[in-house]
């Protein structure tokens, strides 16, 4: 049996959304795996963005490293992935009446988002008899492989409730917009964007540092603006902007969206098959106009997405059409799908910054001498974070037989 790990830390140095503790989290976990759990240094792949000599945690590099690890796995192997960095949610953008969910994502250093559907595909490729554990210390991480059984948390219930509310309000475009705006007001502060965007999420600082850091913190949409030099990025243009800067290396889910919009433009003149008017139609029309403009400039603009297979519309919709993940997939998340994870900065010692959840894991491993189960770790982390003043609630998604297994075998 082999133990293999991939550790990903994104501090986004030099950007408006820079974090301080994520690379520290990776270094601590690297030492922990070697000293506490017997991993070989040769079997740990580290991707960080603060050292040019290391593999950079770009979307392409992360996908490539995960695929390599999964495809080389054999019967009995244990695979471990730890991510510390920004997380976000992409709202629905097709303009279709039944596309009303979110895609939960992690945010690599180049903004080439890795979406929950991507993680689902990684887990499905794990050979039978192997297990893969994903520890995600990022905002909205409770939804990354949400189709695994939720043992601790309420991300699934929240998602169902949200979707129910969406459908209740679909008869009124104003009702849907009002509901979405209410959700956005709970999660973000508008910075002059025309339509409040669920893409705008930031990791919360420690409560003692929050006020001081508020003006310095920026979110992922600011990084997109920084990369593109454009200020008109909004709901309806998020996936298209990602494709515009990433092209063939973009997430398969983003490519499916491009192909969907292209086909709608070609076959329906850009009109939604289910016309509801109002906010939904406005969001969908932004995507159509953006792609149409790009195709007028370059007829082959969408070619990198055309080979992507799209079996049905549900494969494109945000947060929809997912199969249940079975087997060895385990997700330990730093928070629920509608929450944020904290990046903590100890007063007077910025070099010791850390992700609150990653730090909790290390403290619990030390306290238990590494003899802690998945369930115990998450329950202890919830209690510890609450005692420290954090509001995030870690979660556990896995099949029943992994509930009482050791955190790292």
XYZ file of C-alpha atoms in Angstrom:
409
model
C 0.000 0.000 0.000
C 1.351 3.410 -0.988
C 0.597 6.765 0.575
C 0.582 9.707 -1.817
C -0.231 13.327 -1.122
C -0.676 16.588 -2.974
C -0.508 19.840 -1.011
C -1.702 23.080 -2.605
C -1.201 26.534 -1.114
C -2.212 29.784 -2.814
C -1.254 33.115 -1.239
C -1.734 35.103 -4.493
C 1.289 37.345 -3.803
C 1.220 40.784 -5.387
C -2.528 40.676 -6.092
C -5.416 42.520 -4.506
C -6.677 39.266 -2.990
C -3.388 38.244 -1.359
C -3.590 35.870 1.598
C -0.905 35.195 4.186
C -1.422 31.793 5.749
C -2.048 29.300 2.954
C 1.542 28.409 2.104
C 2.273 28.082 5.825
C -0.617 25.601 6.014
C 0.978 23.490 3.290
C 4.386 23.478 4.960
C 2.893 22.406 8.283
C 0.848 19.653 6.645
C 3.907 18.458 4.728
C 5.865 18.065 7.971
C 2.875 16.455 9.654
C 2.445 13.793 6.966
C 6.126 12.863 7.111
C 6.662 12.994 10.874
C 3.263 11.797 12.111
C 1.937 9.543 9.365
C 5.010 8.051 7.741
C 4.721 9.587 4.269
C 7.829 9.631 2.116
C 8.942 13.055 0.951
C 9.156 11.595 -2.564
C 5.439 10.759 -2.488
C 4.325 14.295 -1.621
C 3.736 16.830 -4.403
C 3.786 20.440 -3.243
C 2.343 23.316 -5.284
C 2.814 26.828 -3.859
C 2.873 30.278 -5.445
C 5.425 32.032 -3.203
C 8.502 30.166 -4.464
C 9.273 30.276 -8.217
C 11.375 27.117 -7.882
C 8.283 25.107 -6.846
C 5.486 23.835 -9.048
C 3.037 26.703 -9.360
C -0.567 25.998 -8.316
C -2.154 26.953 -11.623
C -5.370 25.290 -12.683
C -3.565 23.272 -15.343
C -0.842 22.114 -12.948
C -3.314 21.148 -10.223
C -5.468 19.134 -12.629
C -2.418 17.463 -14.119
C -0.998 16.553 -10.710
C -4.296 15.120 -9.450
C -4.808 13.087 -12.616
C -1.264 11.736 -12.405
C -1.724 10.740 -8.776
C -5.100 9.115 -9.408
C -4.033 7.233 -12.537
C -0.915 5.843 -10.871
C -2.886 4.578 -7.858
C -3.161 0.867 -7.198
C -5.244 -1.373 -4.966
C -4.963 -0.310 -1.326
C -3.345 3.086 -1.973
C -4.337 6.097 0.112
C -4.443 9.458 -1.697
C -4.484 12.726 0.229
C -5.111 16.248 -1.104
C -4.900 19.381 1.036
C -5.887 22.736 -0.459
C -5.564 26.082 1.286
C -6.558 29.208 -0.616
C -9.516 31.139 -1.943
C -12.806 29.445 -2.724
C -15.807 30.849 -4.540
C -19.177 30.040 -6.072
C -20.191 30.722 -9.656
C -23.886 31.563 -10.052
C -26.009 30.263 -12.917
C -25.417 32.128 -16.188
C -27.194 30.266 -19.016
C -30.395 32.289 -18.677
C -32.473 29.112 -18.621
C -35.358 29.001 -16.149
C -34.222 25.748 -14.532
C -30.569 26.778 -14.137
C -30.542 28.417 -10.719
C -27.779 26.809 -8.635
C -24.115 27.454 -7.918
C -20.845 25.807 -8.912
C -18.492 25.661 -5.930
C -14.834 26.128 -6.889
C -11.308 26.478 -5.622
C -9.249 29.353 -7.014
C -5.768 28.469 -8.368
C -3.178 31.230 -8.577
C -4.004 31.925 -12.254
C -7.794 32.046 -11.719
C -8.288 28.848 -13.767
C -11.037 27.659 -11.461
C -11.380 24.005 -10.532
C -15.082 23.352 -10.172
C -16.944 20.823 -8.031
C -17.726 18.810 -11.186
C -13.980 18.500 -11.795
C -13.474 17.045 -8.318
C -16.329 14.634 -8.919
C -14.565 13.363 -12.042
C -11.254 12.994 -10.177
C -12.952 10.902 -7.490
C -14.745 8.732 -10.039
C -11.393 7.818 -11.620
C -9.917 6.516 -8.358
C -9.384 2.740 -8.786
C -11.541 0.385 -6.767
C -9.900 -0.472 -3.468
C -8.250 2.959 -3.146
C -9.467 5.966 -1.248
C -8.967 9.653 -1.829
C -9.328 12.297 0.864
C -9.699 15.983 0.076
C -9.124 18.500 2.881
C -10.262 21.913 1.664
C -9.583 25.019 3.740
C -11.386 27.525 1.550
C -14.656 29.393 1.306
C -17.699 27.349 0.225
C -15.685 24.125 0.440
C -18.660 22.168 1.782
C -19.908 21.736 -1.783
C -16.770 20.493 -3.538
C -17.882 16.839 -3.656
C -21.290 17.392 -2.107
C -22.728 14.251 -3.708
C -20.802 12.104 -1.262
C -22.892 11.367 1.827
C -22.935 14.313 4.197
C -22.055 12.999 7.646
C -21.438 16.310 9.429
C -22.796 19.612 8.139
C -25.804 21.208 6.518
C -24.497 22.103 3.052
C -26.824 19.611 1.367
C -29.898 20.867 3.222
C -28.926 24.448 2.468
C -28.530 23.657 -1.220
C -31.917 21.938 -1.396
C -33.571 24.819 0.419
C -31.946 27.365 -1.882
C -33.078 25.489 -4.984
C -36.580 25.204 -3.568
C -36.703 28.935 -2.963
C -35.446 29.590 -6.477
C -38.212 27.541 -8.012
C -40.852 29.100 -5.811
C -39.845 32.529 -7.107
C -39.430 31.651 -10.774
C -42.963 32.762 -11.557
C -41.827 36.292 -10.864
C -38.572 37.636 -12.243
C -38.648 40.300 -9.547
C -39.045 37.602 -6.885
C -36.050 35.679 -8.202
C -33.928 38.800 -8.376
C -34.966 39.827 -4.884
C -34.070 36.383 -3.544
C -30.671 36.435 -5.258
C -29.932 39.923 -4.003
C -30.798 38.856 -0.471
C -28.375 35.937 -0.741
C -25.660 38.199 -2.098
C -26.130 40.732 0.692
C -25.427 37.992 3.198
C -22.169 37.008 1.528
C -20.609 40.069 -0.120
C -20.433 43.819 -0.220
C -21.080 45.402 -3.557
C -18.145 47.295 -5.092
C -20.024 49.044 -7.871
C -20.726 45.954 -9.996
C -23.941 46.367 -11.970
C -25.426 43.016 -10.873
C -24.268 41.752 -7.460
C -22.069 38.746 -8.171
C -21.836 35.522 -6.169
C -18.336 35.228 -7.565
C -17.240 37.873 -5.088
C -16.220 36.007 -1.966
C -13.284 36.571 0.330
C -11.755 34.543 3.084
C -12.676 36.155 6.385
C -9.860 37.451 8.578
C -9.639 36.698 12.266
C -12.291 38.732 14.093
C -9.608 40.850 15.831
C -8.052 41.759 12.483
C -11.236 42.005 10.417
C -11.867 45.753 10.638
C -8.220 46.663 10.005
C -7.944 44.363 6.971
C -11.346 45.159 5.446
C -10.143 47.801 2.985
C -7.129 45.721 1.916
C -9.101 42.593 1.140
C -10.279 42.161 -2.407
C -12.053 39.231 -3.986
C -11.706 36.946 -6.941
C -13.535 39.201 -9.364
C -10.940 41.888 -8.644
C -8.261 39.419 -9.658
C -10.089 38.752 -12.916
C -10.235 42.489 -13.537
C -6.553 42.741 -12.716
C -5.672 39.962 -15.182
C -7.867 41.268 -18.004
C -7.732 45.032 -17.460
C -11.525 45.129 -17.792
C -14.009 46.628 -15.354
C -17.242 45.237 -16.850
C -16.979 41.679 -15.536
C -20.341 40.680 -14.160
C -22.845 37.858 -13.765
C -23.378 36.576 -17.291
C -19.719 37.072 -18.208
C -17.845 35.152 -15.504
C -17.408 31.804 -17.270
C -16.875 33.530 -20.594
C -14.146 35.712 -19.071
C -12.495 32.627 -17.581
C -12.537 30.939 -20.986
C -11.274 34.130 -22.602
C -8.102 34.151 -20.476
C -7.572 30.371 -20.121
C -8.872 28.897 -23.414
C -8.071 25.176 -23.901
C -6.818 24.720 -20.320
C -10.095 25.912 -18.775
C -12.258 23.647 -16.642
C -14.301 21.141 -18.679
C -17.406 22.624 -17.042
C -16.484 26.083 -18.369
C -15.969 24.611 -21.845
C -19.382 22.946 -21.671
C -20.890 26.325 -20.877
C -19.175 27.899 -23.905
C -20.411 25.120 -26.155
C -23.927 25.461 -24.749
C -24.023 29.209 -25.390
C -22.509 28.718 -28.858
C -25.175 26.151 -29.780
C -27.933 28.374 -28.438
C -26.586 31.261 -30.493
C -26.416 29.104 -33.630
C -29.707 27.230 -33.300
C -32.000 29.569 -31.395
C -30.599 32.951 -32.276
C -29.560 33.337 -28.667
C -33.070 32.960 -27.272
C -33.665 30.696 -24.265
C -35.923 27.740 -24.963
C -37.839 28.589 -21.763
C -38.459 32.298 -21.743
C -39.091 33.757 -18.296
C -37.979 37.309 -18.952
C -36.533 39.610 -16.334
C -33.353 38.827 -14.484
C -32.722 35.323 -15.849
C -33.066 36.457 -19.439
C -30.847 39.481 -18.782
C -28.067 37.264 -17.394
C -28.334 34.861 -20.348
C -28.277 37.699 -22.872
C -24.971 38.979 -21.470
C -23.355 35.626 -22.248
C -24.832 35.590 -25.756
C -23.659 39.137 -26.534
C -20.174 38.476 -25.176
C -19.678 35.307 -27.224
C -21.217 36.845 -30.336
C -18.769 39.732 -30.144
C -15.826 37.345 -29.762
C -16.979 35.227 -32.716
C -17.303 38.339 -34.875
C -13.678 39.116 -34.061
C -12.494 35.526 -34.521
C -14.659 32.791 -36.058
C -12.559 30.093 -34.388
C -12.787 31.658 -30.935
C -14.888 28.842 -29.437
C -12.952 25.963 -31.041
C -11.182 24.864 -27.807
C -14.622 24.117 -26.336
C -16.232 22.413 -29.308
C -14.747 18.973 -28.681
C -16.179 18.874 -25.161
C -19.063 16.429 -24.905
C -22.338 17.847 -23.575
C -24.895 15.073 -23.159
C -27.705 17.341 -21.906
C -28.394 20.816 -20.607
C -28.176 19.679 -16.983
C -24.439 19.018 -17.419
C -23.996 22.742 -18.030
C -26.256 24.038 -15.299
C -24.686 25.301 -12.077
C -24.948 22.822 -9.227
C -27.166 20.425 -11.181
C -27.039 17.059 -12.911
C -24.517 15.416 -10.588
C -24.264 11.693 -9.954
C -23.697 10.378 -6.448
C -20.028 9.751 -5.775
C -19.443 6.267 -4.410
C -16.448 4.396 -3.035
C -13.437 6.090 -1.506
C -14.220 9.781 -1.865
C -13.855 11.692 1.414
C -14.219 15.456 1.786
C -13.283 17.307 4.955
C -14.235 20.940 4.416
C -13.271 24.015 6.370
C -16.816 25.355 6.217
C -20.250 24.797 4.731
C -21.061 25.590 1.106
C -22.624 28.938 2.079
C -19.864 29.944 4.513
C -16.372 31.422 4.390
C -13.148 30.039 5.825
C -10.865 32.287 7.854
C -7.300 33.356 7.119
C -5.912 34.282 10.547
C -3.065 36.699 11.247
C -1.603 36.493 14.765
C -1.074 40.051 16.060
C 2.559 41.101 15.802
C 3.591 37.941 13.951
C 2.380 38.070 10.321
C 4.893 35.413 9.287
C 2.939 32.863 11.323
C -0.391 33.432 9.571
C -2.540 30.369 8.977
C -5.884 29.138 7.778
C -8.068 28.757 10.861
C -9.242 25.267 9.895
C -5.778 24.066 8.856
C -4.436 25.292 12.175
C -7.221 23.501 14.042
C -6.290 20.243 12.301
C -2.671 20.575 13.416
C -3.646 21.343 17.012
C -5.984 18.356 17.143
C -3.397 15.992 15.647
C -0.906 17.170 18.248
C -3.425 16.810 21.077
C -4.443 13.262 20.053
C -0.964 12.124 19.012
C -2.403 11.613 15.496
C -4.909 9.035 16.776
C -8.104 10.716 15.620
C -10.876 9.571 13.305
C -12.478 11.593 10.521
C -15.590 12.150 12.605
C -13.665 13.061 15.754
C -11.443 15.503 13.917
C -14.321 17.423 12.363
C -16.320 17.554 15.597
C -13.275 18.688 17.562
C -12.441 21.300 14.905
C -15.968 22.703 15.099
C -15.696 23.052 18.858
C -12.199 24.548 18.731
C -13.009 27.099 16.022
C -16.114 28.206 17.879
C -14.085 28.709 21.053
C -11.636 30.863 19.059
C -14.401 33.139 17.792
C -14.724 31.779 14.257
C -18.167 31.225 12.741
C -17.246 28.651 10.100
C -18.458 25.078 10.603
C -16.272 22.318 9.140
C -18.015 19.447 7.387
C -17.489 15.787 6.565
C -18.695 14.018 3.428
C -17.957 10.306 3.075
C -19.554 6.870 3.055
C -20.459 5.323 6.391
C -17.471 2.985 6.582
C -15.024 5.929 6.442
C -16.668 7.768 9.317
C -14.602 6.113 12.047
C -11.407 5.567 10.076
C -8.209 7.306 11.146
C -7.811 10.793 9.659
C -4.717 9.678 7.717
C -4.205 5.937 7.373
